[in-house]
Amino acid sequence: MTSTRRRRRRLPNVRRLPFALLPLVVAPLVLGACERSKDAAPAAAQKEEESQDPASSAPPGADAMRGDGEAPSALEPEAAAPVEMDEAKPSGRRERKREIEGGLGSGAQRGAGIGEPSGYGGLAAPSRRDKGAMAQRAKPAPPADDAEDASTAIAPMFDGAGRPTNMFFRHYGVNPTVDTAELRQSTFSIDVDTASYTMARSYLSRGMLPDEAAIRVEELVNAFDYGYAPPTEGPFTVHAEAAPSRNRRGYHVLHVGVQGKEVAKAERKPAHLAFVIDVSGSMDQENRLGLVQRSLRLLVAELDERDTVGIVTYGSQARVALPAMRADKKAEILAVIDGLKIEGATNAEAGLRLGYQLAGQQFRSDHVNRVILCSDGVANVGRTGPDSLVSHIIKESKRGITLSAVGFGMGNYNDTMMEQLANKGEGNYHYVDQLSEARRVFVEDLTGTLQVIAKDVKVQVDFDPTVVQRYRLIGYENRALKTQDFDDDRVDAGEIGAGHSVTAIYEVRLAANAPADRALGKVRLRYKAPTGGRSALLEKPLAARIVRGDRADLSGPTKLSLGVAQFAEKLRGSYWARNLSYADILESLQALPPSLRQRKDVAELIGLVRKASDIDQRGDTFAAKYGPVAQMDFDRVPVLQ
């Protein structure tokens, strides 16, 4: 997604440990983070604690729609009052602003290699629970000689209690509350991935609470449809709504939604797809390869004579299983898919390189060119170091060949690698836990999955300090950008597909003496055409009229987004969910309009909240340091280190 600061070093070959190998090759710095988390100096431990410090977190936010369940109204351009700024700020404030930006803008998207600690103001270190678990999972094997080790041993998928083992996640911390007098702009890259939601669903369906590090709030929120009205012209509409927060006294929740233009199925661009399929030994577990085959059958059925399909498989070695051919030759394509067999160890490096080579043979700049990786993220890539693969993925994405990562399997699974590969490949990341999810991704949302309507999409919410005193963005911790990155076209950001939407939720403290008709600020979008070039700017005011006097006045879809965000905060153990119970979340979801509450995906969500309530035995991990919930300070401003 964004440019990486690469550390050139020779990586010795390692023995095959399914839960750690690909991070060693593609994301070795994740492992470094895990080891450092185990042996970190007191200063590093202090930074970790800040990731859940009440001074550096906040609760979920809201969105923008009518109470009857209709889609929220779009923000219209209107004359917003000019935002006053003190141009004569003392030098100390300027230094403080740079300090905050340095923390907020150095997430995994800024100058960090795949899996490298982000230095997010000290907030992106793994959580305490995460540190211990990841240090146990991620110890690298002793360095081996330069020759490859063809070992195919597979680590156990589940422990004695039936909990999945060797699950590789990364905790990006929890965003801080920011004083607008010090930093008025909140800037981040868009993210339309939904893998975190399906991962949480997979855990809960098995009767287990998901790892806190597996929860990325924005991916749960963006897994749901809020019925935004699509644009009649231009690529985007912007929607917003706000109301008092349920669980953070003195604050409002602000929901901001961006809806991309829709493209009819018949108008979809021709797609040239290269399936890169992991057929190594780990894919034999839980019939992972079988689910891959059934999923790809669904996808192939949706393609037509405009499209081409090629298949690369990789086990110990990579090979072309099917040269690119027209997608209407379905019998030949399906015969190859159905005939896939498990074979040996894993060489993801070779598989991806060969996949890009195959995609390049059919490349057309005015068509969709996509590599689709189907894997569990477990790999042994031999002797090739990480930087060469990452740089190759970035180079191909700039050329116009993007990468989608589709994950399969529970136990021996590397979520960190799969997410970051998709980020670097300017594609999307999905986790398929059941065939219905594959149908959603490859059938119901095929055009949005494949066809990009805008690239390098950045969002900047510029708050008026005279109206908004403080804010916290809930989620997007690993998508943070510096303020100056917004206008810098050299800085990469996320892509958005046809018909896709992006939702962000804030906690904001409004000034008591602010004029009632003054805008809260502005929402800015900067984006490029799918083929690149110079970026365009879209700007909408956050008019005062979007603020509701009571939560009951919010639209149904906005209430849904708040319930999802609260659930995500609860699952990831956020400080700001301490005074929020599962019963509270259920109450808000069950109060949704019937048209929403009875929707299949919302009914499923309600069921998952009930399961989490039954399973979650965690106590209040913050009480010892910060006192009981009754003493929570809802207005504490963080000191970023």
Coordinates of N, CA, C and O in Angstrom, one line a residue, residues 226-364:
Y226 N -24.3 -0.5 4.5 CA -25.1 0.5 5.2 C -26.0 1.3 4.2 O -26.6 2.3 4.6
G227 N -26.2 0.8 3.0 CA -27.1 1.3 2.1 C -26.9 2.7 1.6 O -27.8 3.5 1.4
Y228 N -25.6 3.1 1.5 CA -25.3 4.5 1.0 C -25.8 4.7 -0.4 O -25.7 3.8 -1.2
A229 N -26.4 5.8 -0.7 CA -26.8 6.1 -2.0 C -25.5 6.3 -2.9 O -24.6 7.0 -2.5
P230 N -25.5 5.6 -4.1 CA -24.3 5.7 -4.9 C -24.3 7.1 -5.6 O -25.3 7.8 -5.8
P231 N -23.1 7.5 -6.1 CA -23.0 8.8 -6.8 C -23.8 8.8 -8.2 O -23.7 7.7 -8.9
T232 N -24.4 9.9 -8.5 CA -25.0 10.0 -9.9 C -23.9 10.5 -10.9 O -24.1 10.3 -12.1
E233 N -22.9 11.1 -10.4 CA -21.8 11.6 -11.2 C -20.5 11.6 -10.3 O -20.6 11.8 -9.1
G234 N -19.4 11.3 -10.9 CA -18.1 11.3 -10.1 C -18.0 9.9 -9.5 O -19.0 9.1 -9.4
P235 N -16.9 9.6 -8.9 CA -16.7 8.3 -8.3 C -17.2 8.0 -6.9 O -17.4 6.9 -6.5
F236 N -17.5 9.1 -6.1 CA -17.9 8.9 -4.7 C -19.0 9.8 -4.3 O -19.2 10.9 -4.8
T237 N -19.7 9.3 -3.3 CA -20.5 10.2 -2.4 C -20.0 10.1 -1.0 O -19.4 9.0 -0.6
V238 N -20.3 11.1 -0.2 CA -19.8 11.1 1.2 C -21.0 11.3 2.1 O -21.9 12.1 1.9
H239 N -21.1 10.5 3.2 CA -22.3 10.5 4.1 C -21.8 10.6 5.5 O -20.7 10.2 5.9
A240 N -22.6 11.3 6.4 CA -22.1 11.5 7.7 C -23.3 11.7 8.7 O -24.4 12.2 8.3
E241 N -23.1 11.4 9.9 CA -24.1 11.6 11.0 C -23.5 11.4 12.3 O -22.5 10.7 12.5
A242 N -24.0 12.1 13.3 CA -23.4 12.1 14.7 C -24.4 12.2 15.7 O -25.5 12.7 15.5
A243 N -24.1 11.7 16.9 CA -25.0 11.7 18.1 C -24.2 11.5 19.3 O -23.1 11.0 19.3
P244 N -24.8 11.8 20.5 CA -24.0 11.5 21.7 C -23.6 10.1 21.9 O -24.4 9.2 21.5
S245 N -22.4 9.9 22.4 CA -21.9 8.5 22.6 C -22.7 7.8 23.8 O -23.0 8.5 24.8
R246 N -22.8 6.5 23.6 CA -23.5 5.8 24.7 C -22.6 5.5 25.9 O -23.0 5.5 27.0
N247 N -21.3 5.3 25.6 CA -20.4 4.8 26.7 C -19.2 5.7 26.9 O -18.4 5.4 27.8
R248 N -19.1 6.9 26.3 CA -18.0 7.8 26.6 C -18.7 9.2 26.9 O -19.0 9.9 26.0
R249 N -18.8 9.4 28.2 CA -19.5 10.6 28.6 C -18.9 11.9 28.0 O -17.6 12.0 28.1
G250 N -19.7 12.8 27.6 CA -19.2 14.1 27.1 C -18.7 14.1 25.6 O -18.3 15.1 25.1
Y251 N -18.8 12.9 25.0 CA -18.4 12.8 23.6 C -19.6 12.4 22.7 O -20.6 11.9 23.1
H252 N -19.4 12.7 21.4 CA -20.3 12.3 20.3 C -19.6 11.2 19.5 O -18.4 11.2 19.4
V253 N -20.4 10.4 18.9 CA -19.9 9.5 17.9 C -20.2 10.1 16.5 O -21.3 10.5 16.2
L254 N -19.2 10.0 15.6 CA -19.3 10.6 14.3 C -19.1 9.5 13.3 O -18.0 8.8 13.3
H255 N -20.1 9.2 12.4 CA -19.9 8.2 11.4 C -19.7 8.9 10.0 O -20.4 9.8 9.6
V256 N -18.6 8.5 9.3 CA -18.4 9.0 8.0 C -18.3 7.9 7.0 O -17.6 6.9 7.2
G257 N -19.1 7.9 6.0 CA -19.2 6.8 5.0 C -18.9 7.4 3.6 O -19.3 8.4 3.2
V258 N -18.1 6.6 2.8 CA -17.8 6.9 1.4 C -18.3 5.8 0.6 O -18.0 4.6 0.8
Q259 N -19.1 6.1 -0.4 CA -19.7 5.1 -1.3 C -19.1 5.3 -2.7 O -19.1 6.4 -3.3
G260 N -18.6 4.2 -3.3 CA -18.0 4.2 -4.6 C -19.1 4.0 -5.7 O -20.1 3.4 -5.4
K261 N -18.8 4.4 -6.9 CA -19.8 4.3 -7.9 C -20.0 2.8 -8.3 O -19.0 2.0 -8.1
E262 N -21.1 2.5 -8.8 CA -21.4 1.1 -9.2 C -21.2 0.9 -10.6 O -21.3 1.8 -11.4
V263 N -20.8 -0.4 -11.0 CA -20.5 -0.7 -12.4 C -21.4 -2.0 -12.6 O -21.3 -3.0 -11.9
A264 N -22.2 -1.9 -13.6 CA -23.1 -3.1 -14.0 C -22.2 -4.3 -14.4 O -21.1 -4.1 -14.9
K265 N -22.7 -5.5 -14.1 CA -22.0 -6.7 -14.5 C -21.6 -6.7 -15.9 O -20.4 -7.1 -16.3
A266 N -22.5 -6.3 -16.8 CA -22.2 -6.3 -18.2 C -21.2 -5.3 -18.6 O -20.6 -5.4 -19.7
E267 N -21.0 -4.3 -17.8 CA -20.0 -3.2 -18.1 C -18.7 -3.4 -17.4 O -17.8 -2.6 -17.6
R268 N -18.6 -4.5 -16.7 CA -17.3 -4.8 -16.1 C -16.2 -5.0 -17.1 O -16.4 -5.6 -18.2
K269 N -15.0 -4.5 -16.8 CA -13.9 -4.7 -17.8 C -13.5 -6.2 -17.9 O -13.7 -6.9 -16.9
P270 N -13.0 -6.6 -19.0 CA -12.4 -8.0 -19.1 C -11.4 -8.2 -18.1 O -10.6 -7.3 -17.8
A271 N -11.3 -9.4 -17.5 CA -10.4 -9.7 -16.4 C -9.4 -10.8 -16.9 O -9.9 -11.8 -17.4
H272 N -8.2 -10.6 -16.6 CA -7.1 -11.6 -16.9 C -6.6 -12.1 -15.5 O -5.9 -11.3 -14.8
L273 N -7.0 -13.3 -15.1 CA -6.7 -13.8 -13.8 C -5.7 -14.9 -13.8 O -5.7 -15.8 -14.6
A274 N -4.8 -14.8 -12.9 CA -3.8 -15.9 -12.6 C -4.0 -16.4 -11.2 O -3.7 -15.7 -10.2
F275 N -4.6 -17.6 -11.1 CA -4.8 -18.2 -9.8 C -3.4 -18.8 -9.3 O -2.8 -19.6 -10.1
V276 N -3.0 -18.4 -8.2 CA -1.7 -19.0 -7.6 C -2.2 -19.8 -6.4 O -2.6 -19.2 -5.3
I277 N -2.1 -21.1 -6.5 CA -2.8 -22.0 -5.5 C -1.7 -22.8 -4.7 O -0.9 -23.4 -5.3
D278 N -1.8 -22.6 -3.4 CA -0.9 -23.4 -2.5 C -1.4 -24.8 -2.4 O -2.6 -25.1 -2.0
V279 N -0.6 -25.8 -2.8 CA -1.0 -27.2 -2.8 C 0.0 -27.9 -1.8 O 0.2 -29.1 -2.0
S280 N 0.6 -27.2 -0.9 CA 1.6 -27.8 0.0 C 0.9 -28.7 1.0 O -0.3 -28.7 1.2
G281 N 1.7 -29.4 1.8 CA 1.1 -30.3 2.8 C 0.2 -29.6 3.8 O -0.8 -30.3 4.2
S282 N 0.4 -28.4 4.2 CA -0.5 -27.7 5.2 C -1.9 -27.5 4.6 O -2.8 -27.5 5.4
M283 N -2.0 -27.5 3.3 CA -3.3 -27.3 2.7 C -4.2 -28.6 2.7 O -5.3 -28.6 2.3
D284 N -3.6 -29.7 3.1 CA -4.3 -30.9 3.2 C -5.1 -31.0 4.5 O -6.0 -31.8 4.6
Q285 N -4.8 -30.1 5.4 CA -5.5 -30.1 6.7 C -6.9 -29.5 6.6 O -7.0 -28.5 5.9
E286 N -7.9 -30.0 7.3 CA -9.2 -29.5 7.3 C -9.8 -29.3 5.9 O -10.7 -28.5 5.6
N287 N -9.3 -30.1 5.0 CA -9.7 -30.0 3.6 C -9.7 -28.6 3.0 O -10.6 -28.1 2.3
R288 N -8.6 -27.9 3.3 CA -8.4 -26.5 2.9 C -8.4 -26.5 1.3 O -9.1 -25.6 0.7
L289 N -7.7 -27.4 0.7 CA -7.6 -27.4 -0.7 C -9.0 -27.6 -1.3 O -9.3 -27.1 -2.4
G290 N -9.8 -28.5 -0.7 CA -11.1 -28.7 -1.2 C -12.0 -27.5 -1.2 O -12.7 -27.3 -2.1
L291 N -11.9 -26.7 -0.2 CA -12.6 -25.4 -0.1 C -12.1 -24.4 -1.2 O -12.9 -23.7 -1.8
V292 N -10.8 -24.4 -1.4 CA -10.3 -23.6 -2.5 C -10.9 -24.0 -3.8 O -11.3 -23.2 -4.6
Q293 N -10.9 -25.3 -4.1 CA -11.4 -25.8 -5.3 C -12.9 -25.4 -5.5 O -13.3 -25.0 -6.6
R294 N -13.7 -25.6 -4.5 CA -15.1 -25.2 -4.6 C -15.3 -23.7 -4.8 O -16.2 -23.3 -5.5
S295 N -14.4 -23.0 -4.1 CA -14.5 -21.5 -4.2 C -14.2 -21.0 -5.6 O -14.9 -20.2 -6.2
L296 N -13.1 -21.6 -6.2 CA -12.7 -21.2 -7.6 C -13.7 -21.7 -8.6 O -13.9 -21.0 -9.6
R297 N -14.4 -22.8 -8.3 CA -15.5 -23.2 -9.2 C -16.6 -22.1 -9.3 O -17.1 -21.8 -10.4
L298 N -16.9 -21.5 -8.2 CA -17.9 -20.4 -8.2 C -17.4 -19.2 -9.0 O -18.2 -18.6 -9.8
L299 N -16.1 -18.9 -8.8 CA -15.6 -17.8 -9.6 C -15.6 -18.0 -11.1 O -16.0 -17.2 -11.9
V300 N -15.1 -19.2 -11.5 CA -15.0 -19.5 -12.9 C -16.4 -19.4 -13.5 O -16.6 -19.0 -14.7
A301 N -17.4 -19.9 -12.8 CA -18.8 -19.9 -13.3 C -19.3 -18.4 -13.7 O -20.2 -18.3 -14.5
E302 N -18.7 -17.4 -13.0 CA -19.1 -16.0 -13.2 C -18.4 -15.4 -14.4 O -18.7 -14.3 -14.8
L303 N -17.3 -16.0 -14.9 CA -16.5 -15.4 -15.9 C -17.1 -15.7 -17.3 O -17.9 -16.6 -17.4
D304 N -16.7 -15.0 -18.3 CA -17.2 -15.2 -19.7 C -16.1 -15.1 -20.7 O -14.9 -15.1 -20.3
E305 N -16.5 -15.1 -22.0 CA -15.5 -15.1 -23.1 C -14.6 -13.9 -23.1 O -13.5 -13.9 -23.7
R306 N -14.9 -12.8 -22.4 CA -14.0 -11.7 -22.3 C -12.8 -11.9 -21.5 O -11.8 -11.2 -21.6
D307 N -12.9 -12.9 -20.5 CA -11.9 -13.1 -19.5 C -11.0 -14.2 -19.9 O -11.3 -15.1 -20.7
T308 N -9.8 -14.2 -19.2 CA -8.9 -15.4 -19.3 C -8.5 -15.8 -17.9 O -8.5 -15.1 -16.9
V309 N -8.2 -17.1 -17.8 CA -7.8 -17.7 -16.6 C -6.5 -18.6 -16.8 O -6.4 -19.3 -17.8
G310 N -5.6 -18.4 -15.9 CA -4.4 -19.3 -15.9 C -4.2 -19.7 -14.5 O -4.6 -19.1 -13.5
I311 N -3.5 -20.9 -14.3 CA -3.4 -21.5 -12.9 C -1.9 -21.8 -12.7 O -1.3 -22.5 -13.5
V312 N -1.4 -21.4 -11.6 CA -0.1 -21.8 -11.1 C -0.3 -22.5 -9.7 O -1.1 -22.0 -8.9
T313 N 0.4 -23.6 -9.5 CA 0.4 -24.2 -8.2 C 1.8 -24.2 -7.7 O 2.8 -24.2 -8.4
Y314 N 1.9 -24.3 -6.4 CA 3.2 -24.4 -5.7 C 3.1 -25.3 -4.5 O 2.2 -25.2 -3.7
G315 N 4.0 -26.2 -4.5 CA 4.3 -27.0 -3.3 C 5.8 -26.8 -3.0 O 6.2 -25.7 -2.8
S316 N 6.6 -27.9 -3.2 CA 8.0 -27.7 -3.1 C 8.5 -26.9 -4.2 O 9.5 -26.2 -4.1
Q317 N 7.9 -27.0 -5.4 CA 8.2 -26.1 -6.5 C 7.0 -25.5 -7.1 O 5.9 -26.0 -6.9
A318 N 7.1 -24.5 -8.0 CA 6.0 -23.9 -8.6 C 6.0 -24.4 -10.1 O 7.0 -24.7 -10.7
R319 N 4.7 -24.5 -10.6 CA 4.6 -24.9 -12.0 C 3.3 -24.3 -12.5 O 2.4 -24.0 -11.8
V320 N 3.2 -24.2 -13.9 CA 2.0 -23.7 -14.5 C 1.1 -25.0 -14.7 O 1.4 -25.8 -15.5
A321 N 0.0 -25.0 -14.0 CA -0.9 -26.1 -14.2 C -1.9 -25.9 -15.3 O -2.4 -26.9 -15.9
L322 N -2.1 -24.6 -15.7 CA -3.0 -24.3 -16.8 C -2.5 -23.0 -17.4 O -2.6 -21.9 -16.8
P323 N -2.0 -23.0 -18.7 CA -1.7 -21.8 -19.4 C -2.9 -21.0 -19.5 O -4.0 -21.5 -19.5
A324 N -2.8 -19.7 -19.6 CA -3.9 -18.8 -19.7 C -4.8 -19.1 -20.9 O -4.3 -19.3 -22.0
M325 N -6.1 -19.2 -20.7 CA -7.0 -19.5 -21.8 C -8.3 -18.8 -21.5 O -8.6 -18.3 -20.4
R326 N -9.1 -18.7 -22.5 CA -10.4 -18.0 -22.4 C -11.3 -18.6 -21.4 O -11.4 -19.9 -21.3
A327 N -12.0 -17.8 -20.6 CA -12.7 -18.3 -19.5 C -14.0 -19.1 -19.9 O -14.6 -19.8 -19.0
D328 N -14.4 -19.0 -21.1 CA -15.6 -19.7 -21.6 C -15.2 -21.2 -21.8 O -16.1 -22.0 -22.0
K329 N -14.0 -21.6 -21.8 CA -13.6 -23.0 -21.9 C -13.6 -23.6 -20.5 O -12.6 -24.0 -19.9
K330 N -14.8 -23.6 -19.9 CA -14.9 -23.9 -18.5 C -14.6 -25.4 -18.2 O -14.0 -25.7 -17.1
A331 N -14.9 -26.3 -19.1 CA -14.6 -27.7 -18.8 C -13.2 -27.9 -18.6 O -12.8 -28.7 -17.7
E332 N -12.3 -27.3 -19.4 CA -10.9 -27.5 -19.3 C -10.3 -26.9 -18.0 O -9.5 -27.4 -17.3
I333 N -10.9 -25.7 -17.7 CA -10.4 -25.0 -16.5 C -10.8 -25.8 -15.2 O -10.0 -26.0 -14.3
L334 N -12.1 -26.2 -15.2 CA -12.6 -26.9 -14.0 C -11.9 -28.3 -13.9 O -11.7 -28.7 -12.7
A335 N -11.5 -28.9 -15.0 CA -10.8 -30.2 -14.9 C -9.5 -30.0 -14.2 O -9.1 -30.9 -13.4
V336 N -8.8 -28.9 -14.5 CA -7.5 -28.7 -13.8 C -7.7 -28.4 -12.3 O -7.0 -28.9 -11.5
I337 N -8.7 -27.5 -12.0 CA -9.0 -27.2 -10.6 C -9.4 -28.4 -9.8 O -8.9 -28.7 -8.7
D338 N -10.3 -29.3 -10.4 CA -10.7 -30.5 -9.7 C -9.5 -31.5 -9.5 O -9.6 -32.3 -8.6
G339 N -8.5 -31.4 -10.4 CA -7.5 -32.4 -10.3 C -6.3 -32.0 -9.5 O -5.3 -32.7 -9.5
L340 N -6.4 -30.9 -8.8 CA -5.3 -30.4 -7.9 C -5.0 -31.4 -6.8 O -5.9 -31.9 -6.2
K341 N -3.7 -31.7 -6.6 CA -3.3 -32.6 -5.5 C -2.3 -32.0 -4.6 O -1.5 -31.1 -5.0
I342 N -2.3 -32.5 -3.4 CA -1.3 -32.0 -2.4 C 0.1 -32.5 -2.8 O 0.3 -33.7 -3.1
E343 N 1.1 -31.6 -2.7 CA 2.4 -32.1 -3.0 C 3.5 -31.3 -2.2 O 3.8 -30.1 -2.4
G344 N 4.1 -32.0 -1.2 CA 5.3 -31.5 -0.6 C 5.3 -30.3 0.2 O 4.3 -29.9 0.8
A345 N 6.5 -29.6 0.2 CA 6.7 -28.4 1.0 C 6.1 -27.2 0.3 O 5.3 -27.3 -0.6
T346 N 6.5 -26.0 0.7 CA 5.9 -24.8 0.2 C 6.9 -23.8 -0.3 O 7.9 -23.5 0.4
N347 N 6.8 -23.4 -1.6 CA 7.6 -22.3 -2.1 C 6.8 -21.2 -2.6 O 6.5 -21.1 -3.8
A348 N 6.3 -20.4 -1.7 CA 5.4 -19.3 -2.1 C 6.1 -18.2 -3.0 O 5.5 -17.6 -3.9
E349 N 7.4 -18.0 -2.7 CA 8.2 -17.1 -3.5 C 8.1 -17.5 -5.0 O 7.8 -16.6 -5.8
A350 N 8.4 -18.7 -5.3 CA 8.4 -19.2 -6.7 C 7.0 -19.1 -7.2 O 6.8 -18.8 -8.4
G351 N 6.0 -19.5 -6.4 CA 4.6 -19.5 -6.9 C 4.1 -18.1 -7.3 O 3.5 -17.9 -8.4
L352 N 4.4 -17.1 -6.5 CA 4.0 -15.8 -6.8 C 4.7 -15.2 -8.0 O 4.1 -14.6 -8.9
R353 N 6.0 -15.4 -8.1 CA 6.8 -14.9 -9.2 C 6.2 -15.6 -10.5 O 6.1 -14.9 -11.5
L354 N 6.0 -16.8 -10.5 CA 5.5 -17.5 -11.7 C 4.0 -17.0 -12.0 O 3.7 -16.9 -13.2
G355 N 3.3 -16.7 -11.0 CA 1.9 -16.2 -11.2 C 1.9 -14.8 -11.8 O 1.1 -14.6 -12.8
Y356 N 2.8 -14.0 -11.4 CA 3.0 -12.7 -12.0 C 3.4 -12.8 -13.5 O 3.0 -12.1 -14.4
Q357 N 4.3 -13.8 -13.7 CA 4.8 -14.0 -15.1 C 3.6 -14.4 -16.0 O 3.5 -14.0 -17.1
L358 N 2.8 -15.3 -15.5 CA 1.6 -15.8 -16.2 C 0.6 -14.6 -16.5 O 0.1 -14.5 -17.6
A359 N 0.4 -13.8 -15.4 CA -0.5 -12.7 -15.6 C 0.0 -11.7 -16.6 O -0.7 -11.1 -17.4
G360 N 1.3 -11.5 -16.6 CA 2.0 -10.6 -17.6 C 1.8 -11.0 -19.0 O 1.8 -10.1 -19.9
Q361 N 1.7 -12.3 -19.3 CA 1.5 -12.8 -20.7 C 0.2 -12.3 -21.3 O 0.1 -12.2 -22.5
Q362 N -0.8 -12.0 -20.4 CA -2.1 -11.6 -20.9 C -2.4 -10.1 -20.6 O -3.5 -9.7 -20.8
F363 N -1.4 -9.4 -20.2 CA -1.6 -8.1 -19.7 C -2.2 -7.1 -20.7 O -1.7 -7.1 -21.9
R364 N -3.2 -6.4 -20.3 CA -3.7 -5.3 -21.1 C -4.0 -4.1 -20.1 O -4.7 -4.3 -19.1

